[in-house]
XYZ file of C-alpha atoms in Angstrom:
367
model
C 118.643 161.081 90.200
C 120.961 164.106 89.942
C 119.829 167.612 90.918
C 121.734 170.846 90.310
C 120.678 173.633 92.704
C 121.348 177.164 91.462
C 121.342 180.018 93.988
C 122.455 183.565 93.289
C 122.492 184.460 96.989
C 124.016 187.911 97.527
C 124.728 187.863 101.272
C 128.435 188.238 101.962
C 128.234 188.372 105.767
C 125.861 185.564 106.717
C 123.445 182.847 105.661
C 119.690 183.309 105.373
C 116.755 180.935 105.503
C 117.003 180.028 101.832
C 120.618 178.959 102.167
C 119.889 176.876 105.268
C 117.041 175.259 103.366
C 119.404 174.328 100.532
C 121.868 172.760 102.944
C 119.086 170.834 104.679
C 117.425 169.519 101.531
C 120.645 168.602 99.713
C 122.022 166.819 102.784
C 118.771 164.858 103.163
C 118.647 163.907 99.490
C 122.281 162.804 99.501
C 121.516 160.363 102.330
C 118.584 158.999 100.311
C 120.352 158.139 97.090
C 120.139 161.455 95.217
C 123.298 163.123 93.921
C 123.288 166.909 94.275
C 125.409 169.854 93.166
C 125.333 173.542 94.076
C 126.017 176.489 91.770
C 126.314 179.549 94.018
C 127.558 183.100 93.876
C 131.311 183.243 94.337
C 132.693 184.893 97.461
C 129.442 184.934 99.422
C 129.328 183.654 102.976
C 127.295 180.701 101.719
C 129.892 179.842 99.083
C 132.772 180.044 101.536
C 130.955 178.000 104.165
C 130.138 175.066 101.870
C 133.128 175.006 99.549
C 135.473 173.374 102.035
C 133.420 170.262 102.813
C 131.176 169.551 99.801
C 131.854 168.063 96.387
C 130.173 169.422 93.264
C 130.210 173.128 94.163
C 130.303 175.489 91.154
C 131.121 179.167 91.881
C 129.310 181.801 89.819
C 130.718 185.280 89.066
C 127.215 186.674 89.110
C 127.914 190.364 89.570
C 129.070 193.470 87.708
C 131.082 192.994 84.554
C 131.365 189.264 85.278
C 127.657 188.613 84.695
C 128.391 187.429 81.183
C 130.966 184.968 82.537
C 128.326 183.442 84.787
C 126.363 182.302 81.737
C 129.303 180.109 80.754
C 129.791 178.963 84.358
C 126.206 177.741 84.649
C 126.576 176.034 81.283
C 129.772 174.378 82.495
C 128.031 173.116 85.634
C 125.244 171.627 83.515
C 127.693 170.006 81.123
C 130.010 168.578 83.805
C 127.418 167.495 86.387
C 124.839 166.386 83.791
C 121.803 166.880 86.061
C 118.408 165.292 85.596
C 116.835 168.324 87.268
C 117.906 171.958 87.621
C 116.400 173.632 90.680
C 116.461 177.456 90.555
C 116.323 178.973 94.033
C 116.349 182.709 93.445
C 113.379 184.313 91.731
C 115.617 186.779 89.890
C 117.521 183.890 88.303
C 114.584 182.053 86.754
C 114.648 183.623 83.292
C 118.409 183.602 82.771
C 118.941 180.056 84.072
C 115.997 178.818 82.001
C 117.560 180.116 78.793
C 121.058 178.959 79.756
C 119.695 175.460 80.401
C 117.841 175.424 77.115
C 120.928 176.588 75.264
C 123.160 174.047 77.024
C 120.611 171.381 76.106
C 121.396 171.944 72.446
C 124.861 170.509 73.044
C 123.999 167.620 75.375
C 121.917 164.508 74.913
C 120.327 164.795 78.352
C 117.635 167.464 78.592
C 117.283 168.328 82.276
C 113.933 169.225 83.763
C 113.758 172.767 85.136
C 112.109 173.646 88.454
C 111.771 176.958 90.276
C 111.603 177.073 94.084
C 110.211 180.333 95.470
C 111.494 181.735 98.753
C 110.378 185.384 98.738
C 106.981 187.047 98.584
C 106.138 189.789 96.085
C 104.097 188.679 93.088
C 105.306 189.497 89.597
C 105.007 188.093 86.119
C 107.543 185.557 84.823
C 106.976 184.932 81.144
C 108.758 181.570 81.240
C 107.072 180.234 84.368
C 104.481 178.271 82.433
C 107.284 176.645 80.435
C 108.995 175.199 83.496
C 108.546 171.570 84.449
C 107.646 172.321 88.055
C 107.296 175.050 90.667
C 107.569 174.670 94.459
C 106.102 177.155 96.941
C 106.678 176.775 100.707
C 103.196 178.102 101.539
C 99.863 178.720 99.877
C 100.387 182.389 100.798
C 103.398 182.443 98.479
C 101.558 180.576 95.765
C 98.713 183.083 95.803
C 101.245 185.922 95.560
C 102.497 184.710 92.199
C 99.856 182.647 90.436
C 97.463 185.529 89.655
C 100.287 186.880 87.492
C 101.250 183.486 86.064
C 98.099 181.431 85.499
C 99.804 179.153 82.995
C 101.987 177.802 85.810
C 99.176 176.685 88.104
C 99.038 173.071 86.951
C 102.798 172.699 87.516
C 102.811 174.140 91.035
C 102.897 172.401 94.381
C 103.240 173.424 98.030
C 105.976 171.818 100.125
C 106.532 173.256 103.570
C 110.067 173.670 104.826
C 111.266 171.167 107.382
C 113.982 170.931 110.023
C 115.899 168.367 112.009
C 114.249 168.079 115.398
C 116.455 169.156 118.313
C 116.456 167.207 121.550
C 114.660 169.285 124.173
C 113.499 168.055 127.558
C 110.053 169.667 127.974
C 110.214 169.342 131.766
C 113.184 171.688 131.846
C 112.154 173.913 128.972
C 108.622 174.563 130.239
C 109.804 175.551 133.717
C 109.692 179.379 133.878
C 112.422 179.303 136.558
C 114.865 177.318 134.408
C 118.465 178.387 134.057
C 118.953 180.150 130.730
C 121.696 178.960 128.389
C 122.336 181.942 126.118
C 120.680 184.788 128.028
C 122.441 184.094 131.307
C 120.501 185.360 134.294
C 117.399 186.288 132.316
C 114.101 185.921 134.137
C 110.562 185.121 133.107
C 109.068 186.395 130.851
C 111.661 186.551 128.085
C 110.122 187.348 124.686
C 112.170 187.294 121.505
C 112.095 188.047 117.805
C 114.763 186.283 115.746
C 115.775 187.533 112.302
C 117.597 190.269 110.447
C 116.524 193.792 111.412
C 114.463 194.335 108.276
C 111.342 192.431 109.249
C 109.322 195.176 110.908
C 110.980 194.718 114.313
C 110.281 198.354 115.109
C 106.573 197.532 115.535
C 107.476 195.194 118.372
C 108.641 198.281 120.257
C 105.087 199.619 119.963
C 103.810 196.260 121.215
C 106.136 196.525 124.204
C 104.846 200.036 124.957
C 101.314 198.680 125.334
C 102.501 195.589 127.207
C 104.314 197.776 129.736
C 100.978 199.307 130.708
C 99.949 195.861 131.963
C 103.217 194.445 133.324
C 106.418 196.334 133.971
C 108.890 193.476 134.350
C 109.593 191.749 131.037
C 112.447 191.503 128.559
C 112.301 191.542 124.767
C 115.340 190.283 122.858
C 116.040 191.287 119.275
C 118.191 188.482 117.906
C 119.868 189.090 114.571
C 122.030 191.309 112.465
C 121.143 194.902 111.577
C 122.859 197.943 110.160
C 124.215 200.579 112.519
C 121.460 202.937 111.404
C 118.710 200.360 111.977
C 119.948 199.592 115.481
C 120.442 203.251 116.376
C 116.937 204.181 115.193
C 115.349 201.380 117.193
C 117.334 202.140 120.348
C 116.432 205.834 120.105
C 112.753 204.916 119.929
C 113.078 202.560 122.900
C 114.836 205.237 124.969
C 112.214 207.868 124.126
C 109.494 205.477 125.324
C 111.299 204.842 128.603
C 111.904 201.129 128.002
C 115.694 200.978 127.826
C 115.874 198.256 130.476
C 113.260 196.104 128.754
C 115.258 195.359 125.592
C 118.319 193.354 124.573
C 120.067 193.515 121.182
C 122.272 190.490 120.545
C 123.543 191.343 117.076
C 124.359 188.429 114.784
C 124.227 185.085 116.588
C 126.124 182.043 115.368
C 123.809 179.390 113.983
C 124.999 176.829 116.527
C 123.697 179.074 119.337
C 120.156 179.473 117.966
C 118.856 176.314 119.730
C 119.982 177.799 123.066
C 118.363 181.134 122.187
C 115.048 179.454 121.402
C 115.308 177.289 124.533
C 115.676 180.454 126.602
C 112.741 182.322 125.079
C 109.382 181.900 126.770
C 107.568 183.256 123.701
C 108.688 183.957 120.132
C 107.129 186.880 118.297
C 107.101 188.105 114.727
C 105.631 191.437 113.655
C 106.429 190.759 109.999
C 103.185 190.580 108.019
C 104.897 189.488 104.788
C 106.975 186.513 105.945
C 107.027 183.911 103.131
C 107.496 181.069 105.618
C 110.111 181.611 108.325
C 112.204 178.559 109.169
C 113.030 180.129 112.525
C 109.343 179.894 113.414
C 109.260 176.117 113.154
C 112.605 175.982 114.948
C 110.936 177.919 117.738
C 107.999 175.510 117.901
C 110.392 172.558 117.883
C 111.968 174.024 121.024
C 108.561 174.083 122.779
C 108.532 177.875 122.410
C 105.120 179.149 121.261
C 104.884 181.738 118.500
C 102.725 184.861 118.451
C 102.265 186.363 114.981
C 99.933 188.620 113.090
C 97.250 186.835 111.086
C 99.101 187.400 107.815
C 101.740 185.745 105.654
C 103.423 182.378 106.010
C 103.106 182.021 109.806
C 99.357 181.589 109.371
C 99.869 178.182 107.746
C 102.354 177.187 110.429
C 100.177 178.120 113.385
C 97.077 176.579 111.840
C 98.775 173.318 112.804
C 99.156 174.480 116.415
C 101.764 176.046 118.631
C 100.820 179.661 119.097
C 98.402 182.521 118.557
C 97.491 184.511 115.451
C 96.629 188.124 116.208
C 94.190 190.297 114.290
C 94.740 194.017 114.556
C 97.875 195.872 115.589
C 100.380 196.433 118.417
C 97.781 196.886 121.155
C 96.082 193.613 120.206
C 99.387 191.749 120.153
C 100.332 193.217 123.524
C 97.061 191.954 124.977
C 97.751 188.464 123.617
C 101.233 188.472 125.138
C 99.837 189.663 128.460
C 97.335 186.794 128.572
C 100.068 184.268 127.836
C 102.672 185.485 130.301
C 99.986 185.846 132.985
C 99.039 182.186 132.666
C 102.050 179.951 132.175
C 99.790 176.943 131.623
C 98.795 178.545 128.303
C 102.463 178.755 127.328
C 102.981 175.118 128.289
C 100.028 173.844 126.255
C 100.987 175.945 123.231
C 104.603 174.788 123.521
C 103.639 171.117 123.485
C 101.213 171.665 120.596
C 103.939 173.418 118.610
C 106.439 170.614 119.101
C 103.810 168.066 118.030
C 103.018 170.120 114.914
C 106.671 170.228 113.848
C 107.091 166.496 114.396
C 104.042 165.796 112.244
C 104.198 168.432 109.514
C 107.559 170.214 109.456
C 110.237 167.568 109.989
C 113.231 167.252 107.677
C 111.987 163.801 106.661
C 108.538 165.099 105.715
C 110.088 167.849 103.576
C 112.740 165.647 101.995
C 110.310 162.899 101.020
C 107.964 165.381 99.352
C 110.814 166.960 97.400
C 112.104 163.581 96.280
C 108.635 162.446 95.223
C 107.999 165.702 93.352
C 111.218 165.469 91.348
C 110.656 161.768 90.634
C 107.178 162.497 89.296
C 108.546 165.243 87.034
C 111.143 162.898 85.568
C 108.437 160.346 84.782
C 106.174 162.874 83.070
């Protein structure tokens, strides 16, 4: 089996969850007898980071006046790689890649199957979706975002959760609140963190902290991830006005290799994003025995239904109360941490994800 993954990622300064997913799934498939290729936007961080050590990488000039050139570049990738399946991994690329593939098929004997993999929420109509051979959603939340607009695609859709390679973590060390921190040197219990770019409603966590401070004064919240100067300045101004300057840490962008240490250090992970499609960092957190607290909305619901944290109804005051109960009883953190690790091992491992992808593509080729 040969699969061509197409991704018009536009991030020139980092790699997001979708790109990490592509690296994970292609690496897994390659070790299980599937040949893969990547067609990605030229000059992006993702393109530069994979070009040096991967075969079958096709750069796409998918911007500005070069958009027309990208049509020929995708066609070239299809002609040279001769895939059995084309996997489209940006929603905005579905229509154009579909028609390019159909046009390229007029000049080749092999007619590749076409699959769309959704990574972002925000339902909209795709007039070609029902004509695809398959559609993959990472959560039922995502599926329900799109299918009301695309009923003809329902029979071709499936849900495959993202998966990760499980890090080695000694729970005896990790679940000791007095442990020595690896990334946040000198940090003390409780250390609460939210990991992700500063566009995921992090500012609401400041409101959560305001209510939490009424119950306990000594805690630290770490914002881990990249943000614009304006985003950071606005958040810091709000923190200062609320008198919580000493309760917050901003790390800026953290190298991917350091994320396991970050998650090891955190006593609790939090997300205040109510529209998260899935959130690979959330299962990475659970894999590190770090429980997750999230609002009862979006992709985290389906993660935490398997165990490993608390879903919160309501708003900042309700989330603050949940955090207070957890940090006041470390046994609750321990039990949630163990449950989260068990959930990832059972439901969100790289092997579980890879096998489901491989089976899905195999079934499409037989249909």
